[in-house]
């Protein structure tokens, strides 16, 4: 396994992060603890030390599963979770107010069975809470030892820069990572967010590096796409499956065939060659983790990179609110 610093922070993370959104019981594509445990064990055995979940994933069940499966190795792993999403229908059960963040960190720690997380991330921008309020609260959590670092997820680059500048101006904890949507079939982040993060020393930890499974090769142009994820992950079908997405996928499959590896591995190798810290992979089988870790050894030359990128057509924004 390769380990690198998370952006400008001192903490070292594996170059593959295991995403735990697929652990839970609220959709047919997710797996419960009996299937999640061997996936997490496989990741640990292969040297993965970086795990990502969120309070909203299966309304807390993902955090419970993640915490239970990691408790024996708590001090050896870097655990990330998130706040912002809807945890109930009442006012103050979502967003980035001081009140909600303070409640949610307690809930996340309880479900994870931990006394702190290592990376606490804002899941999206909150248009109704001043960023100063959010940043002061996150800074308090760092000072109280409830999280070691803070990070952010999908938003516009102007928002992220405003947050970074505000924390610098007020002398508050600064976001060390950006978790954004980035893969061979969705590259809009190359315009603003990725250059911003590189200039600011912010670690890039992209989500859905396989386009929720689109780039794995199991979906063929004009095919019958009846997988549990296609049928029960409601945001999946509208995001990909357009003719231009299949153009990118088919080039990925061609490169994979020539190199004797899988399309998933080429998609991960590509993102790893784009200067990111660690893609956050999703897995519902141990084999998914094995393939992802093996992708670290794949070398793509400039010609491979050019071929993989040539067919991409700009997409409408996917991910921000
Ligand atoms: N911050 C955010 O807003 C945000 C949003 C989305 C995700 N995330 C994070 O990113 C993580 C990953 O998201 P994702 O699940 O969408 O990621 P992904 O890596 O793009 O897709 C994962 C899916 O691809 C399939 N797959 C993976 N490896 C495979 C292989 N070797 N062969 C065949 N199929 C394979 C599996 O689908 P099947 O189960 O259908 O086989 C798996 O569930 C999440 O767990 C979460 O931590 C964050």
XYZ file of C-alpha atoms and ligand atoms in Angstrom:
369
model
C 0.000 0.000 0.000
C 1.128 3.550 -0.649
C 0.557 6.170 2.056
C 0.573 9.911 1.460
C -0.180 13.039 3.446
C -3.769 14.230 3.321
C -3.068 17.503 1.520
C -0.999 19.803 3.687
C -1.949 17.912 6.871
C 0.530 15.661 8.632
C -1.731 12.621 8.768
C -0.872 9.764 6.375
C -3.642 7.997 4.481
C -3.681 5.026 2.115
C -4.078 5.941 -1.555
C -7.336 3.992 -1.581
C -10.088 5.122 0.780
C -12.950 2.705 1.428
C -16.323 4.440 1.163
C -18.939 2.995 3.503
C -22.086 4.394 1.873
C -22.798 0.907 0.508
C -23.165 -0.438 4.078
C -26.722 -0.218 5.405
C -30.224 -1.461 5.013
C -32.228 1.253 3.269
C -31.782 0.161 -0.371
C -31.391 -3.148 -2.141
C -27.900 -2.289 -3.483
C -26.476 -1.907 0.039
C -25.086 -4.680 2.217
C -25.571 -5.301 5.937
C -22.861 -6.018 8.513
C -22.449 -9.719 7.705
C -21.322 -8.799 4.177
C -19.630 -5.527 5.136
C -17.336 -7.115 7.734
C -15.266 -9.207 5.257
C -15.041 -6.206 2.901
C -13.614 -4.008 5.668
C -11.314 -6.836 6.806
C -10.021 -7.293 3.263
C -9.340 -3.558 3.019
C -7.430 -3.611 6.337
C -5.455 -6.701 5.298
C -4.410 -4.920 2.094
C -3.210 -1.871 4.021
C -6.188 0.467 3.583
C -6.260 2.769 6.622
C -8.750 5.397 5.384
C -12.543 4.962 5.722
C -15.326 7.395 4.800
C -18.934 7.428 5.995
C -21.632 10.034 6.786
C -24.404 10.532 9.334
C -27.023 10.347 6.574
C -25.906 7.063 5.011
C -28.798 4.711 5.825
C -29.667 7.259 8.534
C -26.751 6.263 10.748
C -26.604 2.547 10.012
C -23.475 2.962 7.857
C -21.677 4.627 10.783
C -22.791 1.821 13.127
C -21.464 -0.866 10.786
C -18.224 1.022 10.114
C -17.590 1.603 13.830
C -18.344 -1.978 14.815
C -16.012 -3.379 12.143
C -13.164 -0.977 12.946
C -13.272 -0.881 16.739
C -10.483 -3.438 17.190
C -8.101 -1.309 15.101
C -9.374 2.152 16.043
C -5.966 3.711 16.621
C -4.549 2.450 13.322
C -7.195 3.932 11.025
C -8.267 7.342 9.784
C -12.041 7.621 10.070
C -13.970 10.304 8.223
C -17.651 11.170 8.541
C -19.906 14.043 7.455
C -22.623 16.436 8.551
C -25.209 18.593 6.680
C -27.791 16.133 5.304
C -31.355 15.690 6.507
C -31.496 13.597 9.710
C -35.193 14.305 10.306
C -38.032 16.494 9.083
C -37.959 19.071 11.912
C -36.239 22.460 11.666
C -32.607 22.151 12.819
C -32.290 18.511 11.728
C -30.042 19.380 8.789
C -27.535 22.017 7.708
C -24.408 23.496 9.211
C -25.685 25.577 12.121
C -23.800 25.428 15.410
C -26.823 23.703 16.921
C -27.037 20.940 14.309
C -23.291 20.297 14.060
C -22.969 20.002 17.857
C -25.848 17.511 17.965
C -24.622 15.518 14.990
C -21.025 15.050 16.107
C -22.381 13.481 19.298
C -24.679 11.188 17.318
C -21.930 10.157 14.892
C -19.467 9.370 17.699
C -22.065 7.288 19.496
C -22.909 5.268 16.380
C -19.227 4.842 15.513
C -18.411 3.865 19.152
C -15.509 6.336 19.069
C -14.457 9.284 21.207
C -13.278 11.237 18.160
C -13.259 11.084 14.381
C -10.175 11.912 12.378
C -11.790 13.942 9.602
C -15.134 15.718 10.040
C -16.493 16.959 6.731
C -19.252 19.318 5.687
C -21.271 17.307 3.167
C -22.428 20.368 1.179
C -22.618 24.180 1.435
C -25.347 25.559 3.695
C -26.895 28.617 2.032
C -28.779 29.545 5.211
C -25.943 29.555 7.787
C -23.079 32.075 7.727
C -19.832 30.252 6.969
C -18.236 31.977 10.009
C -20.711 30.183 12.303
C -19.906 26.824 10.728
C -16.145 27.361 10.796
C -16.119 28.553 14.423
C -18.096 25.456 15.409
C -15.760 23.123 13.503
C -12.774 24.857 15.101
C -14.349 24.231 18.518
C -14.685 20.525 17.673
C -10.979 20.365 16.795
C -10.033 22.150 20.045
C -12.287 19.808 22.053
C -10.568 16.807 20.460
C -13.760 15.551 18.852
C -12.153 15.603 15.418
C -8.516 15.813 14.380
C -9.071 17.565 11.018
C -11.896 19.121 9.035
C -12.785 18.644 5.369
C -15.434 19.643 2.851
C -17.398 18.006 0.053
C -19.010 19.044 -3.256
C -19.643 22.771 -3.614
C -18.706 25.592 -5.961
C -15.051 26.653 -5.971
C -15.960 30.235 -4.958
C -17.661 28.863 -1.848
C -14.697 26.711 -0.911
C -12.233 29.559 -1.411
C -14.453 31.836 0.701
C -14.343 29.235 3.485
C -10.556 28.832 3.257
C -10.014 32.603 3.285
C -12.412 33.037 6.206
C -10.645 30.437 8.339
C -7.273 32.018 7.532
C -8.567 35.512 8.393
C -10.082 34.383 11.696
C -7.268 31.996 12.641
C -9.580 28.962 12.651
C -8.976 25.327 11.656
C -8.733 25.086 7.861
C -10.264 22.442 5.594
C -7.547 19.934 4.690
C -9.504 17.934 2.101
C -12.087 18.224 -0.650
C -14.342 15.231 -1.367
C -15.786 15.943 -4.801
C -17.375 14.087 -7.707
C -14.685 13.085 -10.187
C -14.274 10.188 -12.581
C -13.613 9.495 -16.266
C -17.281 10.122 -17.100
C -17.614 13.297 -14.979
C -14.703 15.754 -15.196
C -16.283 19.163 -14.625
C -14.218 19.590 -11.438
C -11.116 20.056 -13.621
C -12.324 23.595 -14.439
C -12.102 25.274 -11.022
C -12.153 23.051 -7.933
C -9.189 20.779 -8.679
C -6.776 23.609 -9.621
C -7.932 25.532 -6.532
C -7.245 22.562 -4.241
C -3.827 21.957 -5.777
C -2.902 25.635 -5.346
C -4.129 25.637 -1.729
C -2.552 22.325 -0.652
C -5.947 20.714 -0.077
C -6.043 16.906 -0.444
C -8.387 15.623 -3.160
C -10.426 12.560 -2.194
C -12.924 12.127 -5.050
C -16.178 10.222 -4.562
C -17.715 7.749 -7.026
C -14.451 7.228 -8.940
C -16.201 4.441 -10.873
C -19.277 6.554 -11.615
C -21.340 4.475 -9.129
C -20.380 1.353 -11.096
C -20.994 2.737 -14.610
C -17.281 2.504 -15.444
C -16.867 -1.108 -14.284
C -17.940 -2.669 -17.579
C -21.141 -4.256 -16.258
C -23.315 -1.744 -18.142
C -23.266 -2.090 -21.929
C -24.647 0.331 -24.519
C -28.262 -0.614 -25.261
C -28.075 -3.382 -22.654
C -30.389 -4.543 -19.925
C -29.253 -2.591 -16.863
C -31.201 -4.423 -14.184
C -28.693 -4.367 -11.323
C -29.811 -3.616 -7.741
C -27.856 -0.343 -7.847
C -29.360 0.779 -11.161
C -32.841 -0.003 -9.910
C -32.612 1.307 -6.341
C -30.012 4.128 -6.367
C -32.314 6.833 -7.676
C -29.582 9.307 -8.628
C -27.614 6.748 -10.655
C -29.618 6.348 -13.922
C -29.960 10.086 -14.689
C -26.246 10.786 -14.117
C -24.693 8.496 -16.728
C -25.926 6.156 -19.524
C -25.871 8.851 -22.249
C -24.272 8.027 -25.628
C -21.225 10.194 -24.800
C -20.768 8.336 -21.487
C -20.700 5.027 -23.359
C -18.056 6.488 -25.715
C -15.803 7.071 -22.695
C -16.650 3.678 -21.187
C -15.875 1.797 -24.404
C -12.441 3.465 -24.682
C -11.822 2.506 -21.036
C -12.772 -1.092 -21.838
C -10.447 -1.103 -24.864
C -7.456 0.145 -22.821
C -8.274 -2.394 -20.090
C -8.330 -5.253 -22.595
C -4.959 -4.257 -24.042
C -3.394 -4.151 -20.572
C -5.064 -7.346 -19.335
C -6.854 -5.625 -16.445
C -10.489 -4.659 -15.747
C -12.238 -1.411 -16.781
C -12.673 -0.567 -13.069
C -8.926 -0.763 -12.604
C -8.272 1.532 -15.567
C -10.835 4.033 -14.267
C -9.128 4.022 -10.853
C -5.616 4.137 -12.338
C -6.682 7.171 -14.390
C -7.960 9.089 -11.365
C -4.823 8.109 -9.389
C -2.715 9.578 -12.235
C -4.584 12.910 -11.957
C -2.896 14.036 -8.742
C -5.571 13.052 -6.251
C -4.701 11.904 -2.737
C -7.058 8.904 -2.628
C -10.222 7.990 -4.522
C -13.081 6.929 -2.227
C -14.165 3.613 -3.687
C -17.473 1.839 -3.140
C -17.518 -1.937 -2.665
C -20.182 -4.586 -2.144
C -17.753 -7.541 -2.531
C -14.225 -8.233 -1.250
C -13.098 -8.632 -4.858
C -13.925 -4.933 -5.489
C -11.385 -3.949 -2.830
C -8.760 -6.352 -4.188
C -9.131 -4.940 -7.686
C -8.978 -1.361 -6.426
C -5.772 -1.900 -4.466
C -4.155 -3.699 -7.416
C -4.967 -0.664 -9.609
C -2.251 1.229 -7.708
C 0.349 -0.743 -9.691
C -1.031 0.156 -13.135
C 1.061 2.623 -15.130
C -0.689 4.721 -17.762
C 1.470 6.560 -20.282
C 0.592 9.953 -21.805
C -0.899 8.220 -24.841
C -3.173 6.065 -22.622
C -4.275 9.175 -20.724
C -5.012 11.038 -23.957
C -7.089 8.155 -25.325
C -9.078 7.831 -22.096
C -9.838 11.554 -22.045
C -10.442 12.192 -25.747
C -14.128 11.230 -25.924
C -15.320 13.214 -22.893
C -18.067 15.808 -23.478
C -18.915 18.483 -20.865
C -21.723 17.541 -18.476
C -24.177 19.597 -16.446
C -23.030 19.892 -12.827
C -23.623 16.748 -10.784
C -23.204 16.774 -7.022
C -23.566 20.345 -5.754
C -26.771 21.712 -4.369
N -19.609 13.334 -0.571
C -20.574 12.897 -1.315
O -21.525 13.605 -1.621
C -20.553 11.468 -1.779
C -21.442 11.029 -2.761
C -21.347 9.703 -3.185
C -20.412 8.848 -2.611
N -19.586 9.304 -1.627
C -18.548 8.445 -1.022
O -17.883 7.750 -2.064
C -17.965 6.341 -1.826
C -18.004 5.589 -3.117
O -19.169 5.925 -3.844
P -19.732 4.940 -4.944
O -20.237 3.700 -4.316
O -20.672 5.724 -5.772
O -18.358 4.626 -5.719
P -17.869 3.938 -7.039
O -16.535 3.394 -6.671
O -17.974 4.894 -8.161
O -18.904 2.750 -7.334
C -18.930 1.623 -6.517
C -19.772 0.515 -7.135
O -19.143 0.033 -8.306
C -19.234 -1.387 -8.353
N -17.877 -1.937 -8.314
C -16.844 -1.524 -7.558
N -15.748 -2.217 -7.855
C -16.082 -3.086 -8.830
C -15.383 -4.069 -9.546
N -14.077 -4.281 -9.354
N -16.063 -4.802 -10.470
C -17.367 -4.582 -10.703
N -18.084 -3.655 -10.049
C -17.450 -2.918 -9.120
C -20.063 -1.818 -7.174
O -21.396 -1.805 -7.666
P -22.434 -3.012 -7.368
O -22.645 -2.942 -5.912
O -23.617 -2.626 -8.182
O -21.748 -4.271 -7.794
C -19.893 -0.671 -6.214
O -20.980 -0.514 -5.340
C -19.188 6.167 -0.933
O -19.147 4.959 -0.192
C -19.106 7.398 -0.062
O -18.189 7.172 0.989
C -19.635 10.598 -1.222
